[in-house]
Amino acid sequence: ILTDMRNEETTMDSFIKGMDLSTLMEVEACGGKFYDSGKQGDAVEILKKYGMNLVRLRLWNDPYSEDGTPYGAGTNDLARTIEMAKRLRNAGIDWMLDFHYSDFWADPGKQTIPKAWRDLEPEGLAQAIYDFTYRVLGTLAAEGQLPKIVAVGNELSKGLLWPYGRVPNFENIALFLNAGIRAVRDAAPGAKIMLHLDNGGNNELYRTWFDSFFARGGMDFDYIGLSYYPFWHGTVDDLRRNMHDIALRYGKDLIVAEVSTGFTL
């Protein structure tokens, strides 16, 4: 959800109502079907009918083992991302590209360097991030499928490209993220940029992280993304207080990029 905490006149028209559909094609290939009031239909069209106006698609560098076996969970390589982006464009839906900078899931519990980058030192990793980001966006531009928003990294609370970019090594975190931000600015200057942390109710985390990032020369960007899982990340009031604080403190619009309200484990 996009909200401008600096403007009390913000209306619902300014909100992003979206979801991540990165696994949709795999679900469909496995036989999954979608219904609205008992009538089968296309998932994208059904969701659009209920107000969806933006979709997040994750991108993994090389989601295949050395023998070519897909890791699964959507197998979100560039070819599949382009196919899904075209489907969204045909439906009149905007999309966000989420760079994980890993061959599979990247989150606060794991930020694994892609296979092709394993032997690189920090400066080489920064160059690899720039080149990969620039190349991906160049390919998307050639296909006429540039995203509206680009997330540089995914759930960065504990850094990225471990061990070099693991918190508290903000020198390397800033080095890596600046490379990604520069590549977006160079290859897709019209796209907005998001940096995304988890634990949306933890104000101390957000203040410490972003203060440290900017203190090490972190470049400017457009949106702060937050994950909010109420069974892990505090109350809705905690989330609200954190959002009010960081919107004013850093002068950013905010996107709750992940949320789950499961009632049982």
PDB file of C-alpha atoms in Angstrom:
ATOM      1  CA  ILE A   1       0.000   0.000   0.000  1.00  0.00           C
ATOM      2  CA  LEU A   2       1.430   3.357  -1.011  1.00  0.00           C
ATOM      3  CA  THR A   3       0.783   6.116   1.459  1.00  0.00           C
ATOM      4  CA  ASP A   4       2.209   9.604   1.732  1.00  0.00           C
ATOM      5  CA  MET A   5       2.504  10.213   5.479  1.00  0.00           C
ATOM      6  CA  ARG A   6       3.620  13.789   4.789  1.00  0.00           C
ATOM      7  CA  ASN A   7       0.272  14.748   3.279  1.00  0.00           C
ATOM      8  CA  GLU A   8      -2.851  14.408   5.393  1.00  0.00           C
ATOM      9  CA  GLU A   9      -4.967  15.000   2.243  1.00  0.00           C
ATOM     10  CA  THR A  10      -3.825  11.739   0.630  1.00  0.00           C
ATOM     11  CA  THR A  11      -6.809   9.910  -0.882  1.00  0.00           C
ATOM     12  CA  MET A  12      -7.445   6.248  -1.577  1.00  0.00           C
ATOM     13  CA  ASP A  13      -6.776   6.950  -5.265  1.00  0.00           C
ATOM     14  CA  SER A  14      -3.078   7.274  -4.440  1.00  0.00           C
ATOM     15  CA  PHE A  15      -2.868   3.771  -2.957  1.00  0.00           C
ATOM     16  CA  ILE A  16      -1.271   0.795  -4.620  1.00  0.00           C
ATOM     17  CA  LYS A  17      -3.467  -2.259  -4.266  1.00  0.00           C
ATOM     18  CA  GLY A  18      -1.296  -5.110  -5.339  1.00  0.00           C
ATOM     19  CA  MET A  19       0.123  -8.547  -4.825  1.00  0.00           C
ATOM     20  CA  ASP A  20       2.958 -10.825  -5.850  1.00  0.00           C
ATOM     21  CA  LEU A  21       2.011 -13.173  -8.701  1.00  0.00           C
ATOM     22  CA  SER A  22       5.487 -14.591  -9.304  1.00  0.00           C
ATOM     23  CA  THR A  23       4.291 -18.185  -8.852  1.00  0.00           C
ATOM     24  CA  LEU A  24       1.069 -17.826 -10.876  1.00  0.00           C
ATOM     25  CA  MET A  25       2.334 -19.453 -14.079  1.00  0.00           C
ATOM     26  CA  GLU A  26       3.638 -22.458 -12.155  1.00  0.00           C
ATOM     27  CA  VAL A  27       0.367 -22.826 -10.254  1.00  0.00           C
ATOM     28  CA  GLU A  28      -1.513 -22.763 -13.563  1.00  0.00           C
ATOM     29  CA  ALA A  29       0.893 -25.289 -15.125  1.00  0.00           C
ATOM     30  CA  CYS A  30       0.160 -27.590 -12.165  1.00  0.00           C
ATOM     31  CA  GLY A  31      -3.555 -27.377 -12.865  1.00  0.00           C
ATOM     32  CA  GLY A  32      -4.570 -24.553 -10.546  1.00  0.00           C
ATOM     33  CA  LYS A  33      -7.801 -22.796 -11.465  1.00  0.00           C
ATOM     34  CA  PHE A  34      -9.368 -19.572 -10.191  1.00  0.00           C
ATOM     35  CA  TYR A  35     -12.995 -18.710  -9.569  1.00  0.00           C
ATOM     36  CA  ASP A  36     -15.090 -15.670  -8.778  1.00  0.00           C
ATOM     37  CA  SER A  37     -18.576 -16.392  -7.382  1.00  0.00           C
ATOM     38  CA  GLY A  38     -18.279 -19.924  -8.708  1.00  0.00           C
ATOM     39  CA  LYS A  39     -17.338 -18.867 -12.252  1.00  0.00           C
ATOM     40  CA  GLN A  40     -13.904 -19.891 -13.506  1.00  0.00           C
ATOM     41  CA  GLY A  41     -11.753 -17.103 -14.907  1.00  0.00           C
ATOM     42  CA  ASP A  42      -8.270 -15.711 -15.420  1.00  0.00           C
ATOM     43  CA  ALA A  43      -6.593 -14.867 -12.120  1.00  0.00           C
ATOM     44  CA  VAL A  44      -5.251 -11.522 -13.343  1.00  0.00           C
ATOM     45  CA  GLU A  45      -8.634 -10.427 -14.665  1.00  0.00           C
ATOM     46  CA  ILE A  46     -10.424 -11.518 -11.492  1.00  0.00           C
ATOM     47  CA  LEU A  47      -7.976  -9.605  -9.303  1.00  0.00           C
ATOM     48  CA  LYS A  48      -8.146  -6.551 -11.547  1.00  0.00           C
ATOM     49  CA  LYS A  49     -11.919  -6.585 -11.149  1.00  0.00           C
ATOM     50  CA  TYR A  50     -11.422  -6.157  -7.386  1.00  0.00           C
ATOM     51  CA  GLY A  51      -9.045  -3.222  -7.734  1.00  0.00           C
ATOM     52  CA  MET A  52      -5.579  -4.713  -8.257  1.00  0.00           C
ATOM     53  CA  ASN A  53      -3.455  -2.057  -9.967  1.00  0.00           C
ATOM     54  CA  LEU A  54       0.109  -3.304  -9.518  1.00  0.00           C
ATOM     55  CA  VAL A  55       1.814  -6.710  -9.376  1.00  0.00           C
ATOM     56  CA  ARG A  56       5.221  -7.579  -7.946  1.00  0.00           C
ATOM     57  CA  LEU A  57       7.348 -10.069  -9.886  1.00  0.00           C
ATOM     58  CA  ARG A  58      10.552 -11.403  -8.330  1.00  0.00           C
ATOM     59  CA  LEU A  59      13.649 -12.121 -10.390  1.00  0.00           C
ATOM     60  CA  TRP A  60      16.260 -14.731  -9.500  1.00  0.00           C
ATOM     61  CA  ASN A  61      19.608 -14.698 -11.292  1.00  0.00           C
ATOM     62  CA  ASP A  62      19.834 -18.386 -12.252  1.00  0.00           C
ATOM     63  CA  PRO A  63      17.146 -20.507 -10.537  1.00  0.00           C
ATOM     64  CA  TYR A  64      18.519 -23.824 -11.840  1.00  0.00           C
ATOM     65  CA  SER A  65      20.997 -26.334 -10.434  1.00  0.00           C
ATOM     66  CA  GLU A  66      24.265 -27.015 -12.245  1.00  0.00           C
ATOM     67  CA  ASP A  67      22.558 -29.848 -14.168  1.00  0.00           C
ATOM     68  CA  GLY A  68      19.727 -27.563 -15.279  1.00  0.00           C
ATOM     69  CA  THR A  69      17.047 -28.702 -12.827  1.00  0.00           C
ATOM     70  CA  PRO A  70      14.700 -25.822 -11.867  1.00  0.00           C
ATOM     71  CA  TYR A  71      14.633 -24.920  -8.183  1.00  0.00           C
ATOM     72  CA  GLY A  72      10.855 -24.410  -8.447  1.00  0.00           C
ATOM     73  CA  ALA A  73       8.701 -21.895  -6.558  1.00  0.00           C
ATOM     74  CA  GLY A  74       7.952 -20.177  -9.850  1.00  0.00           C
ATOM     75  CA  THR A  75      11.397 -20.573 -11.485  1.00  0.00           C
ATOM     76  CA  ASN A  76      11.483 -16.809 -11.807  1.00  0.00           C
ATOM     77  CA  ASP A  77      14.145 -16.260 -14.427  1.00  0.00           C
ATOM     78  CA  LEU A  78      14.148 -13.360 -16.889  1.00  0.00           C
ATOM     79  CA  ALA A  79      12.275 -15.207 -19.645  1.00  0.00           C
ATOM     80  CA  ARG A  80       9.398 -16.057 -17.325  1.00  0.00           C
ATOM     81  CA  THR A  81       9.374 -12.526 -15.917  1.00  0.00           C
ATOM     82  CA  ILE A  82       9.057 -11.070 -19.421  1.00  0.00           C
ATOM     83  CA  GLU A  83       6.212 -13.453 -20.240  1.00  0.00           C
ATOM     84  CA  MET A  84       4.336 -12.477 -17.098  1.00  0.00           C
ATOM     85  CA  ALA A  85       5.038  -8.753 -17.616  1.00  0.00           C
ATOM     86  CA  LYS A  86       3.496  -8.955 -21.096  1.00  0.00           C
ATOM     87  CA  ARG A  87       0.431 -10.634 -19.661  1.00  0.00           C
ATOM     88  CA  LEU A  88       0.055  -7.854 -17.114  1.00  0.00           C
ATOM     89  CA  ARG A  89       0.595  -5.164 -19.727  1.00  0.00           C
ATOM     90  CA  ASN A  90      -2.113  -6.698 -21.921  1.00  0.00           C
ATOM     91  CA  ALA A  91      -4.445  -6.574 -18.898  1.00  0.00           C
ATOM     92  CA  GLY A  92      -3.599  -2.920 -18.222  1.00  0.00           C
ATOM     93  CA  ILE A  93      -1.797  -3.637 -14.941  1.00  0.00           C
ATOM     94  CA  ASP A  94       1.469  -1.991 -13.826  1.00  0.00           C
ATOM     95  CA  TRP A  95       4.218  -4.066 -12.268  1.00  0.00           C
ATOM     96  CA  MET A  96       7.161  -3.930  -9.892  1.00  0.00           C
ATOM     97  CA  LEU A  97      10.425  -5.819 -10.534  1.00  0.00           C
ATOM     98  CA  ASP A  98      11.982  -7.322  -7.397  1.00  0.00           C
ATOM     99  CA  PHE A  99      15.697  -8.104  -7.780  1.00  0.00           C
ATOM    100  CA  HIS A 100      16.737 -10.734  -5.214  1.00  0.00           C
ATOM    101  CA  TYR A 101      20.391 -10.804  -6.397  1.00  0.00           C
ATOM    102  CA  SER A 102      20.407 -14.502  -5.638  1.00  0.00           C
ATOM    103  CA  ASP A 103      19.585 -17.703  -7.521  1.00  0.00           C
ATOM    104  CA  PHE A 104      16.657 -18.449  -5.175  1.00  0.00           C
ATOM    105  CA  TRP A 105      14.886 -16.849  -2.202  1.00  0.00           C
ATOM    106  CA  ALA A 106      16.664 -13.922  -0.543  1.00  0.00           C
ATOM    107  CA  ASP A 107      15.296 -12.742   2.814  1.00  0.00           C
ATOM    108  CA  PRO A 108      16.555 -11.959   6.349  1.00  0.00           C
ATOM    109  CA  GLY A 109      17.376 -15.646   6.855  1.00  0.00           C
ATOM    110  CA  LYS A 110      19.446 -16.073   3.695  1.00  0.00           C
ATOM    111  CA  GLN A 111      21.123 -13.820   1.162  1.00  0.00           C
ATOM    112  CA  THR A 112      23.158 -16.266  -0.921  1.00  0.00           C
ATOM    113  CA  ILE A 113      25.573 -15.012  -3.570  1.00  0.00           C
ATOM    114  CA  PRO A 114      24.563 -16.262  -7.040  1.00  0.00           C
ATOM    115  CA  LYS A 115      26.576 -19.196  -8.389  1.00  0.00           C
ATOM    116  CA  ALA A 116      28.118 -17.091 -11.148  1.00  0.00           C
ATOM    117  CA  TRP A 117      29.397 -14.519  -8.634  1.00  0.00           C
ATOM    118  CA  ARG A 118      30.831 -16.849  -5.987  1.00  0.00           C
ATOM    119  CA  ASP A 119      34.481 -16.026  -6.641  1.00  0.00           C
ATOM    120  CA  LEU A 120      34.064 -12.241  -6.678  1.00  0.00           C
ATOM    121  CA  GLU A 121      35.296  -9.799  -4.033  1.00  0.00           C
ATOM    122  CA  PRO A 122      33.172  -6.788  -2.981  1.00  0.00           C
ATOM    123  CA  GLU A 123      34.197  -4.467  -5.827  1.00  0.00           C
ATOM    124  CA  GLY A 124      33.573  -7.236  -8.327  1.00  0.00           C
ATOM    125  CA  LEU A 125      30.206  -8.009  -6.760  1.00  0.00           C
ATOM    126  CA  ALA A 126      29.190  -4.363  -7.038  1.00  0.00           C
ATOM    127  CA  GLN A 127      30.128  -4.381 -10.722  1.00  0.00           C
ATOM    128  CA  ALA A 128      28.206  -7.642 -11.201  1.00  0.00           C
ATOM    129  CA  ILE A 129      25.106  -6.084  -9.617  1.00  0.00           C
ATOM    130  CA  TYR A 130      25.378  -3.072 -11.907  1.00  0.00           C
ATOM    131  CA  ASP A 131      25.906  -5.157 -15.036  1.00  0.00           C
ATOM    132  CA  PHE A 132      23.117  -7.630 -14.228  1.00  0.00           C
ATOM    133  CA  THR A 133      20.623  -4.895 -13.331  1.00  0.00           C
ATOM    134  CA  TYR A 134      21.492  -2.833 -16.389  1.00  0.00           C
ATOM    135  CA  ARG A 135      21.298  -5.854 -18.700  1.00  0.00           C
ATOM    136  CA  VAL A 136      17.939  -7.010 -17.323  1.00  0.00           C
ATOM    137  CA  LEU A 137      16.380  -3.570 -17.638  1.00  0.00           C
ATOM    138  CA  GLY A 138      17.854  -3.141 -21.119  1.00  0.00           C
ATOM    139  CA  THR A 139      16.244  -6.404 -22.172  1.00  0.00           C
ATOM    140  CA  LEU A 140      12.918  -5.354 -20.660  1.00  0.00           C
ATOM    141  CA  ALA A 141      13.138  -1.998 -22.447  1.00  0.00           C
ATOM    142  CA  ALA A 142      13.761  -3.759 -25.775  1.00  0.00           C
ATOM    143  CA  GLU A 143      10.646  -5.852 -25.116  1.00  0.00           C
ATOM    144  CA  GLY A 144       8.621  -2.759 -24.219  1.00  0.00           C
ATOM    145  CA  GLN A 145       8.090  -4.100 -20.695  1.00  0.00           C
ATOM    146  CA  LEU A 146       9.887  -1.782 -18.279  1.00  0.00           C
ATOM    147  CA  PRO A 147       8.474  -1.915 -14.744  1.00  0.00           C
ATOM    148  CA  LYS A 148       6.986   1.062 -12.924  1.00  0.00           C
ATOM    149  CA  ILE A 149       8.950   0.315  -9.732  1.00  0.00           C
ATOM    150  CA  VAL A 150      12.217  -1.558  -9.156  1.00  0.00           C
ATOM    151  CA  ALA A 151      13.106  -3.084  -5.792  1.00  0.00           C
ATOM    152  CA  VAL A 152      16.894  -3.170  -5.478  1.00  0.00           C
ATOM    153  CA  GLY A 153      17.302  -6.243  -3.283  1.00  0.00           C
ATOM    154  CA  ASN A 154      14.687  -8.076  -1.233  1.00  0.00           C
ATOM    155  CA  GLU A 155      14.080  -7.789   2.528  1.00  0.00           C
ATOM    156  CA  LEU A 156      17.451  -6.194   3.198  1.00  0.00           C
ATOM    157  CA  SER A 157      17.186  -5.994   7.004  1.00  0.00           C
ATOM    158  CA  LYS A 158      20.327  -8.107   7.440  1.00  0.00           C
ATOM    159  CA  GLY A 159      21.993  -7.025   4.225  1.00  0.00           C
ATOM    160  CA  LEU A 160      22.645  -8.854   0.966  1.00  0.00           C
ATOM    161  CA  LEU A 161      25.311 -10.977  -0.740  1.00  0.00           C
ATOM    162  CA  TRP A 162      26.525 -12.606   2.463  1.00  0.00           C
ATOM    163  CA  PRO A 163      29.071 -12.617   3.987  1.00  0.00           C
ATOM    164  CA  TYR A 164      30.410  -9.410   2.391  1.00  0.00           C
ATOM    165  CA  GLY A 165      27.206  -7.400   2.669  1.00  0.00           C
ATOM    166  CA  ARG A 166      25.889  -8.741   5.949  1.00  0.00           C
ATOM    167  CA  VAL A 167      24.856  -6.262   8.659  1.00  0.00           C
ATOM    168  CA  PRO A 168      26.721  -4.465  10.238  1.00  0.00           C
ATOM    169  CA  ASN A 169      28.983  -4.120   7.165  1.00  0.00           C
ATOM    170  CA  PHE A 170      27.174  -1.085   5.784  1.00  0.00           C
ATOM    171  CA  GLU A 171      30.194  -0.039   3.739  1.00  0.00           C
ATOM    172  CA  ASN A 172      29.581  -3.008   1.452  1.00  0.00           C
ATOM    173  CA  ILE A 173      25.795  -2.788   1.755  1.00  0.00           C
ATOM    174  CA  ALA A 174      25.946   0.788   0.447  1.00  0.00           C
ATOM    175  CA  LEU A 175      28.473  -0.253  -2.220  1.00  0.00           C
ATOM    176  CA  PHE A 176      26.197  -3.013  -3.503  1.00  0.00           C
ATOM    177  CA  LEU A 177      22.910  -1.115  -3.340  1.00  0.00           C
ATOM    178  CA  ASN A 178      24.406   2.012  -4.886  1.00  0.00           C
ATOM    179  CA  ALA A 179      25.486  -0.120  -7.846  1.00  0.00           C
ATOM    180  CA  GLY A 180      21.937  -1.357  -8.298  1.00  0.00           C
ATOM    181  CA  ILE A 181      20.450   2.117  -7.892  1.00  0.00           C
ATOM    182  CA  ARG A 182      22.870   3.563 -10.465  1.00  0.00           C
ATOM    183  CA  ALA A 183      21.992   0.824 -12.930  1.00  0.00           C
ATOM    184  CA  VAL A 184      18.267   1.537 -12.597  1.00  0.00           C
ATOM    185  CA  ARG A 185      18.836   5.263 -13.024  1.00  0.00           C
ATOM    186  CA  ASP A 186      20.979   4.617 -16.123  1.00  0.00           C
ATOM    187  CA  ALA A 187      18.859   1.928 -17.799  1.00  0.00           C
ATOM    188  CA  ALA A 188      15.328   2.914 -16.732  1.00  0.00           C
ATOM    189  CA  PRO A 189      15.348   6.537 -15.564  1.00  0.00           C
ATOM    190  CA  GLY A 190      11.550   6.639 -15.441  1.00  0.00           C
ATOM    191  CA  ALA A 191      11.287   3.804 -12.914  1.00  0.00           C
ATOM    192  CA  LYS A 192      10.906   4.451  -9.198  1.00  0.00           C
ATOM    193  CA  ILE A 193      13.297   2.664  -6.821  1.00  0.00           C
ATOM    194  CA  MET A 194      12.422   0.880  -3.575  1.00  0.00           C
ATOM    195  CA  LEU A 195      14.604  -0.407  -0.735  1.00  0.00           C
ATOM    196  CA  HIS A 196      12.729  -3.010   1.283  1.00  0.00           C
ATOM    197  CA  LEU A 197      13.209  -4.293   4.848  1.00  0.00           C
ATOM    198  CA  ASP A 198      11.200  -6.821   6.829  1.00  0.00           C
ATOM    199  CA  ASN A 199       9.816  -6.458  10.384  1.00  0.00           C
ATOM    200  CA  GLY A 200       7.608  -3.468   9.641  1.00  0.00           C
ATOM    201  CA  GLY A 201       6.706  -2.841  13.282  1.00  0.00           C
ATOM    202  CA  ASN A 202      10.334  -2.439  14.412  1.00  0.00           C
ATOM    203  CA  ASN A 203      11.117   1.272  14.357  1.00  0.00           C
ATOM    204  CA  GLU A 204      14.589   0.809  15.855  1.00  0.00           C
ATOM    205  CA  LEU A 205      15.511  -1.517  12.992  1.00  0.00           C
ATOM    206  CA  TYR A 206      14.437   0.989  10.333  1.00  0.00           C
ATOM    207  CA  ARG A 207      16.134   3.957  11.975  1.00  0.00           C
ATOM    208  CA  THR A 208      19.377   2.085  12.550  1.00  0.00           C
ATOM    209  CA  TRP A 209      19.418   0.569   9.069  1.00  0.00           C
ATOM    210  CA  PHE A 210      18.669   3.690   7.060  1.00  0.00           C
ATOM    211  CA  ASP A 211      20.806   5.965   9.245  1.00  0.00           C
ATOM    212  CA  SER A 212      23.716   3.560   8.717  1.00  0.00           C
ATOM    213  CA  PHE A 213      23.056   3.281   4.984  1.00  0.00           C
ATOM    214  CA  PHE A 214      23.010   7.029   4.422  1.00  0.00           C
ATOM    215  CA  ALA A 215      26.004   7.580   6.725  1.00  0.00           C
ATOM    216  CA  ARG A 216      28.040   5.276   4.431  1.00  0.00           C
ATOM    217  CA  GLY A 217      27.126   7.229   1.311  1.00  0.00           C
ATOM    218  CA  GLY A 218      23.943   5.376   0.378  1.00  0.00           C
ATOM    219  CA  MET A 219      22.282   6.928  -2.647  1.00  0.00           C
ATOM    220  CA  ASP A 220      18.816   8.410  -2.700  1.00  0.00           C
ATOM    221  CA  PHE A 221      15.807   6.386  -3.822  1.00  0.00           C
ATOM    222  CA  ASP A 222      12.015   6.747  -3.927  1.00  0.00           C
ATOM    223  CA  TYR A 223      10.169   4.273  -1.696  1.00  0.00           C
ATOM    224  CA  ILE A 224      10.797   2.488   1.574  1.00  0.00           C
ATOM    225  CA  GLY A 225       9.248  -0.977   1.424  1.00  0.00           C
ATOM    226  CA  LEU A 226       8.128  -2.827   4.536  1.00  0.00           C
ATOM    227  CA  SER A 227       7.116  -6.418   5.233  1.00  0.00           C
ATOM    228  CA  TYR A 228       4.456  -6.853   7.894  1.00  0.00           C
ATOM    229  CA  TYR A 229       3.615 -10.278   9.301  1.00  0.00           C
ATOM    230  CA  PRO A 230       1.602  -9.629  12.481  1.00  0.00           C
ATOM    231  CA  PHE A 231       2.579 -12.933  14.099  1.00  0.00           C
ATOM    232  CA  TRP A 232       6.237 -11.849  13.851  1.00  0.00           C
ATOM    233  CA  HIS A 233       6.395  -8.078  13.365  1.00  0.00           C
ATOM    234  CA  GLY A 234       4.289  -6.491  16.102  1.00  0.00           C
ATOM    235  CA  THR A 235       0.851  -4.931  16.193  1.00  0.00           C
ATOM    236  CA  VAL A 236      -0.801  -2.802  13.547  1.00  0.00           C
ATOM    237  CA  ASP A 237      -0.185   0.162  15.857  1.00  0.00           C
ATOM    238  CA  ASP A 238       3.532  -0.700  15.843  1.00  0.00           C
ATOM    239  CA  LEU A 239       3.459  -0.686  12.039  1.00  0.00           C
ATOM    240  CA  ARG A 240       1.550   2.603  11.951  1.00  0.00           C
ATOM    241  CA  ARG A 241       3.946   4.324  14.371  1.00  0.00           C
ATOM    242  CA  ASN A 242       6.964   3.133  12.431  1.00  0.00           C
ATOM    243  CA  MET A 243       5.507   4.276   9.121  1.00  0.00           C
ATOM    244  CA  HIS A 244       4.634   7.726  10.446  1.00  0.00           C
ATOM    245  CA  ASP A 245       8.135   8.125  11.862  1.00  0.00           C
ATOM    246  CA  ILE A 246      10.199   6.963   8.896  1.00  0.00           C
ATOM    247  CA  ALA A 247       8.047   8.770   6.328  1.00  0.00           C
ATOM    248  CA  LEU A 248       8.833  12.061   8.049  1.00  0.00           C
ATOM    249  CA  ARG A 249      12.391  11.174   9.085  1.00  0.00           C
ATOM    250  CA  TYR A 250      13.526  10.130   5.591  1.00  0.00           C
ATOM    251  CA  GLY A 251      11.019  12.002   3.403  1.00  0.00           C
ATOM    252  CA  LYS A 252       9.877   8.852   1.610  1.00  0.00           C
ATOM    253  CA  ASP A 253       6.628   7.343   0.428  1.00  0.00           C
ATOM    254  CA  LEU A 254       6.011   3.858   1.783  1.00  0.00           C
ATOM    255  CA  ILE A 255       4.922   0.541   0.348  1.00  0.00           C
ATOM    256  CA  VAL A 256       3.826  -2.377   2.505  1.00  0.00           C
ATOM    257  CA  ALA A 257       5.357  -4.836   0.070  1.00  0.00           C
ATOM    258  CA  GLU A 258       4.547  -8.068   1.922  1.00  0.00           C
ATOM    259  CA  VAL A 259       1.814  -8.903   4.379  1.00  0.00           C
ATOM    260  CA  SER A 260       0.296 -12.067   5.811  1.00  0.00           C
ATOM    261  CA  THR A 261      -2.570 -12.366   8.258  1.00  0.00           C
ATOM    262  CA  GLY A 262      -2.757 -16.122   8.639  1.00  0.00           C
ATOM    263  CA  PHE A 263      -4.856 -17.004  11.691  1.00  0.00           C
ATOM    264  CA  THR A 264      -2.960 -20.167  12.559  1.00  0.00           C
ATOM    265  CA  LEU A 265       0.508 -21.671  12.178  1.00  0.00           C
TER     266      LEU A 265
END
